[in-house]
GROMACS .gro file of C-alpha atoms in nm:
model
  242
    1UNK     CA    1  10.863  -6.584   1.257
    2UNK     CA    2  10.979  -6.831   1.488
    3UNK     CA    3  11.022  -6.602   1.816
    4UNK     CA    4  10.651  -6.477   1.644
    5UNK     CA    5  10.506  -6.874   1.625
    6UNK     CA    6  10.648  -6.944   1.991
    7UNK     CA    7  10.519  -6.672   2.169
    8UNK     CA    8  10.194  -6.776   2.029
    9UNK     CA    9  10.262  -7.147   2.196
   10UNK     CA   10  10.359  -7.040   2.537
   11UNK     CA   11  10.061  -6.768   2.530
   12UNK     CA   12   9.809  -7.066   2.426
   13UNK     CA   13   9.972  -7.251   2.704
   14UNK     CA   14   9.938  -6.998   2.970
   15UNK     CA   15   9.544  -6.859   2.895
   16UNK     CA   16   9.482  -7.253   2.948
   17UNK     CA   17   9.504  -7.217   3.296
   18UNK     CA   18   9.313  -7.081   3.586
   19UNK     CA   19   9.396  -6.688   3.601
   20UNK     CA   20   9.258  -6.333   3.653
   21UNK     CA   21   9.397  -6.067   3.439
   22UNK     CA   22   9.223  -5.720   3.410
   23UNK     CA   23   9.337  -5.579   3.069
   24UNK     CA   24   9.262  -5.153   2.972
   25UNK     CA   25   9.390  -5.186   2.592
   26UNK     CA   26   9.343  -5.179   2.201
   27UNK     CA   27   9.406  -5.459   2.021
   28UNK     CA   28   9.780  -5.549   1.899
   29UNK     CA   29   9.942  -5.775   1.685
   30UNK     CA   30  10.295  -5.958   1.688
   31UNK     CA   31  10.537  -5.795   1.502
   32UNK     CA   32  10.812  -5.954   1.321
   33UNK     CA   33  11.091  -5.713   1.290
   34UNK     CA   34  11.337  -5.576   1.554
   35UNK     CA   35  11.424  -5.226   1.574
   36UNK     CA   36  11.775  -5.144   1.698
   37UNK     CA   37  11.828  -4.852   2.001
   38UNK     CA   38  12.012  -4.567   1.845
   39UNK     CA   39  12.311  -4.455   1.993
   40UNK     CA   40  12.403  -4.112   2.092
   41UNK     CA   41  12.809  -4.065   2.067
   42UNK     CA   42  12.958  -3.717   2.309
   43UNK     CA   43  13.275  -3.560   2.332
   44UNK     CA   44  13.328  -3.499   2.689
   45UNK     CA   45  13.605  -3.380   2.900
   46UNK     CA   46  13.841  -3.500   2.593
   47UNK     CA   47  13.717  -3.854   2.579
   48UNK     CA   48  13.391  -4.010   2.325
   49UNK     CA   49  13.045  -4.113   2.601
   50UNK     CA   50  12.852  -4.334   2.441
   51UNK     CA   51  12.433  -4.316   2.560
   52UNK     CA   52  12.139  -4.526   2.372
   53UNK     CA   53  11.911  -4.253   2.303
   54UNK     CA   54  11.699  -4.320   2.622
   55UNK     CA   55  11.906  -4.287   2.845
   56UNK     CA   56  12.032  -3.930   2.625
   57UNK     CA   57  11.673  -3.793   2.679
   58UNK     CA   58  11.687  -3.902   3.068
   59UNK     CA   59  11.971  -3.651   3.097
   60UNK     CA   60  11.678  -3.402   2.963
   61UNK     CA   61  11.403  -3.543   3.204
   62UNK     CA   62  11.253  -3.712   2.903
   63UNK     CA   63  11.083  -3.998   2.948
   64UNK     CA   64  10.918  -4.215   2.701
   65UNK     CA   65  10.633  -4.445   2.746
   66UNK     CA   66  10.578  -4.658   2.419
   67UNK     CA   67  10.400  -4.969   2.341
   68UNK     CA   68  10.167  -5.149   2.593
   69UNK     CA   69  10.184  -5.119   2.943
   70UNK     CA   70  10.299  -5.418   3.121
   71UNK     CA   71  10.444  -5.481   3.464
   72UNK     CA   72  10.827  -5.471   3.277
   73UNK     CA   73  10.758  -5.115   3.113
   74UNK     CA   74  10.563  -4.959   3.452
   75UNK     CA   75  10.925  -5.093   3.651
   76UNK     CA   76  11.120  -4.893   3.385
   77UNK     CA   77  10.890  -4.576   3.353
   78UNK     CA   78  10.880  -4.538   3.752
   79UNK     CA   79  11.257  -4.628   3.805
   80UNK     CA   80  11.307  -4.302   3.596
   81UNK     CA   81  11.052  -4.112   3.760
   82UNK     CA   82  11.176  -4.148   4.058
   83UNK     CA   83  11.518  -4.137   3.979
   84UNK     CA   84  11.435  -3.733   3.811
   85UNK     CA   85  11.299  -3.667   4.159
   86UNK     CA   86  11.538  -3.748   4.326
   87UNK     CA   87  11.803  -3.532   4.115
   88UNK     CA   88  11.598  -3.284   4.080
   89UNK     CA   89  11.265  -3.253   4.328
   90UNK     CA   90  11.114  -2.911   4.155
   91UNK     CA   91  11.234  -2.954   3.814
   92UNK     CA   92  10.950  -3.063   3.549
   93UNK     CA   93  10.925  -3.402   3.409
   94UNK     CA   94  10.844  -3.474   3.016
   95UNK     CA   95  10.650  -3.820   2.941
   96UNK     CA   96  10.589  -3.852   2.617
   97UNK     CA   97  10.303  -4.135   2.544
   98UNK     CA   98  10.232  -4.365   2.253
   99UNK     CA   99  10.053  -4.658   2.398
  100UNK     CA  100   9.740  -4.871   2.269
  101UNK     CA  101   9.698  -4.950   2.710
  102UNK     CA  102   9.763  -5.258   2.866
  103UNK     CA  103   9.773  -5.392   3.236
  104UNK     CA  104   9.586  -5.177   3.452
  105UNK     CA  105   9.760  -5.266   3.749
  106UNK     CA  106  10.073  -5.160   3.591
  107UNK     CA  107   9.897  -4.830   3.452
  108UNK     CA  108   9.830  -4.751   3.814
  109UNK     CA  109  10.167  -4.857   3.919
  110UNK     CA  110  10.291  -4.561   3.659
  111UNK     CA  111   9.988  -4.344   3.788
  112UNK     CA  112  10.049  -4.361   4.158
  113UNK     CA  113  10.406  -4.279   4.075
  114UNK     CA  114  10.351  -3.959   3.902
  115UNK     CA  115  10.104  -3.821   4.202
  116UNK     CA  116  10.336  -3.939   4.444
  117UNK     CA  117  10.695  -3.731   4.345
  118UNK     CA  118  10.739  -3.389   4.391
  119UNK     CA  119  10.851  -3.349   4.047
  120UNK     CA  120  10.539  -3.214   3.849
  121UNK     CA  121  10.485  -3.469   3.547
  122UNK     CA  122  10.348  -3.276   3.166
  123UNK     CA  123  10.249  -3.592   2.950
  124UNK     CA  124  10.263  -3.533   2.555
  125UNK     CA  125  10.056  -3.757   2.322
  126UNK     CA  126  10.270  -3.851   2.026
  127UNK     CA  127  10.047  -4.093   1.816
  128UNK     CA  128   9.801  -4.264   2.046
  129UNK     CA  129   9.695  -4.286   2.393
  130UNK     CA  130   9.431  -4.533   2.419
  131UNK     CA  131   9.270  -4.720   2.687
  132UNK     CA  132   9.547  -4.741   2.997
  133UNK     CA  133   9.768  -4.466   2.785
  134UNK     CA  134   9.493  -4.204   2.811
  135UNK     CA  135   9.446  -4.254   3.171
  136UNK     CA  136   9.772  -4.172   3.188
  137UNK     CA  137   9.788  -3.844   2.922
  138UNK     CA  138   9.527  -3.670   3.250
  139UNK     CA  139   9.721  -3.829   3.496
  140UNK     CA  140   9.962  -3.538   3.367
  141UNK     CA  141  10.025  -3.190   3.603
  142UNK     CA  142   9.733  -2.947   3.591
  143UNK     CA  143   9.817  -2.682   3.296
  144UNK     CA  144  10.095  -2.937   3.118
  145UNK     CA  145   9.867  -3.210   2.938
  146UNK     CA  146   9.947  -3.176   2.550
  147UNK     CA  147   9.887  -3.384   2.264
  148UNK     CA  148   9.985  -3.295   1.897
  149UNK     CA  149   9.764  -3.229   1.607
  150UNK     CA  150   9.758  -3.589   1.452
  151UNK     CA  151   9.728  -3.794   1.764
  152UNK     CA  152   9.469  -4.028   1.871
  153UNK     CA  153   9.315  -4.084   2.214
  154UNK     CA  154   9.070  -4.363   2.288
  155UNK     CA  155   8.905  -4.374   2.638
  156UNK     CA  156   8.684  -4.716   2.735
  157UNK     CA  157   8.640  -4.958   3.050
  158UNK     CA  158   8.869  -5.226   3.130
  159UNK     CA  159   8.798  -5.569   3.045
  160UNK     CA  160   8.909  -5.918   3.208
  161UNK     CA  161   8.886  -6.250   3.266
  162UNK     CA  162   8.889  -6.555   3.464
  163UNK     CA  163   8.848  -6.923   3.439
  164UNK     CA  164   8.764  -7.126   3.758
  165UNK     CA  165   8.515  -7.230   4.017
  166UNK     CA  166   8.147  -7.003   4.009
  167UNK     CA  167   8.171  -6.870   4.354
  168UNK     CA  168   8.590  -6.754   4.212
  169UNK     CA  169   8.435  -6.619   3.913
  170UNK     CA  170   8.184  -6.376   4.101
  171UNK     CA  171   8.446  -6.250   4.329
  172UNK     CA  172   8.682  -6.145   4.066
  173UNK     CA  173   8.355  -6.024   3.834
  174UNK     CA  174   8.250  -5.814   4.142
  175UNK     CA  175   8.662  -5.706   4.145
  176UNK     CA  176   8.663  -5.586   3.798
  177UNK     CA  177   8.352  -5.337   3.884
  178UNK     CA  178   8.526  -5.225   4.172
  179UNK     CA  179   8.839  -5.118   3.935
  180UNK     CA  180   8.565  -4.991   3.666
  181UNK     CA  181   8.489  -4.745   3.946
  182UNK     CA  182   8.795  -4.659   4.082
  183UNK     CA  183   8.937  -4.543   3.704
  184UNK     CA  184   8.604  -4.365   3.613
  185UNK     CA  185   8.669  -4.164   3.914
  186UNK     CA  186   9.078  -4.084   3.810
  187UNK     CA  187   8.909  -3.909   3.516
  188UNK     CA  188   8.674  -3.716   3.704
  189UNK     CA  189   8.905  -3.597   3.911
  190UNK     CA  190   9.170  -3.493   3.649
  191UNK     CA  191   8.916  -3.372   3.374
  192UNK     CA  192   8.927  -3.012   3.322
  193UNK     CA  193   8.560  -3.009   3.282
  194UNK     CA  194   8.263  -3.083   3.508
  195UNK     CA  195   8.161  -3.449   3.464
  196UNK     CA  196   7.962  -3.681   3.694
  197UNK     CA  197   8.079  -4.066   3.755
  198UNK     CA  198   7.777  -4.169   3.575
  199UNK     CA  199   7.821  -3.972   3.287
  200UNK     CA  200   8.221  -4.081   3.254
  201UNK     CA  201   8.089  -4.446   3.335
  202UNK     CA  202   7.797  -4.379   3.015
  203UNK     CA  203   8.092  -4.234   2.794
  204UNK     CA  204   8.298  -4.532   2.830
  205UNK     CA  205   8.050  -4.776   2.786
  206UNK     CA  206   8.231  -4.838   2.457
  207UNK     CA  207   8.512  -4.723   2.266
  208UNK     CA  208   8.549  -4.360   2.245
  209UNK     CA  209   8.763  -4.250   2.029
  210UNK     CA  210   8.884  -3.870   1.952
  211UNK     CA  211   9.123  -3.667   1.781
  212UNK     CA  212   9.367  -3.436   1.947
  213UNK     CA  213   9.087  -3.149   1.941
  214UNK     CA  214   8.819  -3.334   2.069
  215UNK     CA  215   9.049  -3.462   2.417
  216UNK     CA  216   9.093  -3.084   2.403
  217UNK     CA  217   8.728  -3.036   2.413
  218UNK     CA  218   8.652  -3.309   2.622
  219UNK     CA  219   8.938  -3.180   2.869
  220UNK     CA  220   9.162  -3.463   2.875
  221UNK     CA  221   9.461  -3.245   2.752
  222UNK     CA  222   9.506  -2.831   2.814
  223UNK     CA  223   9.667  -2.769   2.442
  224UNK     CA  224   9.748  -2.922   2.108
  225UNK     CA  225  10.033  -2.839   2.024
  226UNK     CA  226  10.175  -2.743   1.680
  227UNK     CA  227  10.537  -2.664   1.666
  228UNK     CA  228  10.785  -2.630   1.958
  229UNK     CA  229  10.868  -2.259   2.116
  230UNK     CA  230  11.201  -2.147   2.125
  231UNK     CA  231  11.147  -1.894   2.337
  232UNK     CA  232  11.206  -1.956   2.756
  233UNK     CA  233  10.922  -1.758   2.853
  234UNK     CA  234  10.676  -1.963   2.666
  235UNK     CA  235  10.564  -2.309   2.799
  236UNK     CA  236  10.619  -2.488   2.516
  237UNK     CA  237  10.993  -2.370   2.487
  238UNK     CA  238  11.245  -2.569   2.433
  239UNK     CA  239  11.384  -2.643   2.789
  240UNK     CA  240  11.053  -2.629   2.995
  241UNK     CA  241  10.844  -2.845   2.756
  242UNK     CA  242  10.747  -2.990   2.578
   0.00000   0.00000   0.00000
């Protein structure tokens, strides 16, 4: 409660001063309980190799994207991006996403990343991918967007804020359009179906949200996916993904 109560304090002082944040998220609250990383333990070569469970799934080109997006998270998700590349250029990439959004300069940051390396990226939606998150779920490699049966995905425009001088506050206002633009057109250009800027700009408007189905229909995703293939022709199998 106290780390809960301070956080509050510092954020209370910080939004009291002149700043410009453009935010692409739910809504969260603090939690109050800490969840410890598992640890994987491995016999190798004779001796005991001790990974947290991150760092386990690395070694399997897993990669998983979970909470908000914030500048400390987009550092960590494109250190292992391009880390994968560079062990392995051609191999595929698994990110696995359950995010409410967050910073969209961050989300880009993660975006960028995944069009830029050879490796081709399939994103999974475990849970949610809302706002930032489900920019990132399209982002994914043509053919190897998935989401399972009982997730959620949320698409809407970003949202921001600034507090300072008139002429300051139409700049950044005439900023956050820009950006508006700029992400409507990401999902045009990853959509599997036929949609306009207008009509993306008209659908996020306000919060849209969908099951796993309907970002199937909508062609955010290529496949929900049930269980996991065993077989290494298919896909979904077991070492292609996801």
């Amino acid at each position: 409660m106290f780390i809960c109560s301070l956080s509050r304090r510092i954020f209370q002082s910080v939004s009291a001063c002149p700043q410009f944040k453009i935010s692409f998220t739910t809504s969260s609250r603090c939690q109050d309980w800490f969840i410890p990383t598992p640890l994987i333990h491995e016999n190798v070569a004779g001796g005991w190799h001790t990974y947290d469970i991150y760092s386990r799934l690395l070694k399997e080109r897993i990669v998983c994207l979970n909470g908000p997006v914030n500048d400390g998270l987009s550092a960590a998700i494109v250190a292992q991006l391009l880390f994968l590349e560079g062990e392995s250029p051609e191999k595929q990439i698994n990110l696995y996403i359950n995010s409410p959004g967050g910073s969209v300069t961050a989300g880009l940051a993660i975006y960028d990343t995944i069009q830029y390396i050879r490796s081709p990226v399939s994103t999974i939606c475990i849970g949610q991918a809302a706002s930032m998150g489900s920019l990132l779920l399209v982002a994914g490699a043509q053919g190897k967007r998935y989401a399972l049966p009982h997730a959620s995905i949320m698409l809407h425009q970003p949202s921001g804020g600034y507090i300072g001088q008139a002429s300051d506050i139409a700049i950044h206002a005439k900023e956050i359009l820009r950006v508006r633009e700029r992400l409507n057109q990401i999902y045009v250009n990853h959509l599997n179906k036929s949609y306009t800027v207008e009509e993306i700009e008209k659908l996020l408007e306000r919060d849209h949200f969908m099951p796993a189905e309907g970002a199937l229909e909508m062609g955010l995703i290529d496949k929900v996916l049930d269980t996991r293939k065993t077989s290494s022709n298919s896909p979904e199998s077991l070492t292609t993904l996801p």
